[in-house]
Every structure is written in structure tokens, then in C-alpha cells.
Amino acid sequence: PPPVDGHQAATALLAALGAMHEGELTHLGRQMATLNVHPRLARVVLRAAELGCLSSAAQCASLLGERLPRAMR
């Protein structure tokens, strides 16, 4: 099992993003879980879709999701 402090930090992050409430996934959390990106990036992408700027946000999320930007390889 993961360390307790790591689990608590992950749960706190998901709660702060609106993905969890009282230990359960919210509707937003279930949507975020379908995206194969860090929860912070998933939240950005879903909010951008609501605001009508998904394409730009998806490009930013793609770049931010890279561990080493292509320009630095």
C-alpha cells in the first residue's frame, strides 16, 4: 500500500480540485479519471471545455504533461 502521508496528500489534492467530497469521487472526479493526465491537468482540460477553449488548453496540457520538453532533448 502507498505511504499514509502520500495517500492523504493525494486525497487532499483531489478534494481541492473538486474531484472528491467526503471520501467519494464526485461527477467531476469521475470525468477526470477518464483522462490519462495528472489530476491538475485533467481539471484544466475539463474547465477549458466548459469555457469553450478546449483546443488551446489541450495543447498546453500536452506540453505540461511532458517530463522533458522536445526542444530540450
GROMACS .gro file of C-alpha atoms in nm, residues 17-59:
model
   43
   17LEU     CA    1  -0.976   2.016  -0.734
   18GLY     CA    2  -1.339   1.925  -0.667
   19ALA     CA    3  -1.285   1.562  -0.763
   20MET     CA    4  -1.362   1.420  -0.417
   21HIS     CA    5  -1.610   1.505  -0.145
   22GLU     CA    6  -1.630   1.322   0.186
   23GLY     CA    7  -1.407   1.043   0.055
   24GLU     CA    8  -1.612   0.977  -0.259
   25LEU     CA    9  -1.546   1.072  -0.621
   26THR     CA   10  -1.767   1.349  -0.749
   27HIS     CA   11  -1.910   1.364  -1.101
   28LEU     CA   12  -1.614   1.585  -1.190
   29GLY     CA   13  -1.378   1.332  -1.035
   30ARG     CA   14  -1.523   1.054  -1.248
   31GLN     CA   15  -1.477   1.271  -1.558
   32MET     CA   16  -1.118   1.349  -1.456
   33ALA     CA   17  -1.047   0.979  -1.407
   34THR     CA   18  -1.117   0.914  -1.775
   35LEU     CA   19  -0.827   1.138  -1.879
   36ASN     CA   20  -0.479   0.991  -1.879
   37VAL     CA   21  -0.311   1.302  -1.733
   38HIS     CA   22  -0.224   1.439  -1.390
   39PRO     CA   23  -0.536   1.545  -1.197
   40ARG     CA   24  -0.438   1.913  -1.214
   41LEU     CA   25  -0.416   1.894  -1.594
   42ALA     CA   26  -0.741   1.699  -1.615
   43ARG     CA   27  -0.913   1.977  -1.420
   44VAL     CA   28  -0.772   2.239  -1.655
   45VAL     CA   29  -0.887   2.049  -1.964
   46LEU     CA   30  -1.239   1.992  -1.832
   47ARG     CA   31  -1.278   2.355  -1.724
   48ALA     CA   32  -1.149   2.472  -2.062
   49ALA     CA   33  -1.415   2.258  -2.231
   50GLU     CA   34  -1.678   2.438  -2.023
   51LEU     CA   35  -1.535   2.776  -2.126
   52GLY     CA   36  -1.505   2.689  -2.496
   53CYS     CA   37  -1.128   2.696  -2.520
   54LEU     CA   38  -1.053   2.323  -2.512
   55SER     CA   39  -0.813   2.319  -2.807
   56SER     CA   40  -0.573   2.571  -2.652
   57ALA     CA   41  -0.593   2.412  -2.308
   58ALA     CA   42  -0.536   2.063  -2.450
   59GLN     CA   43  -0.221   2.185  -2.624
   0.00000   0.00000   0.00000
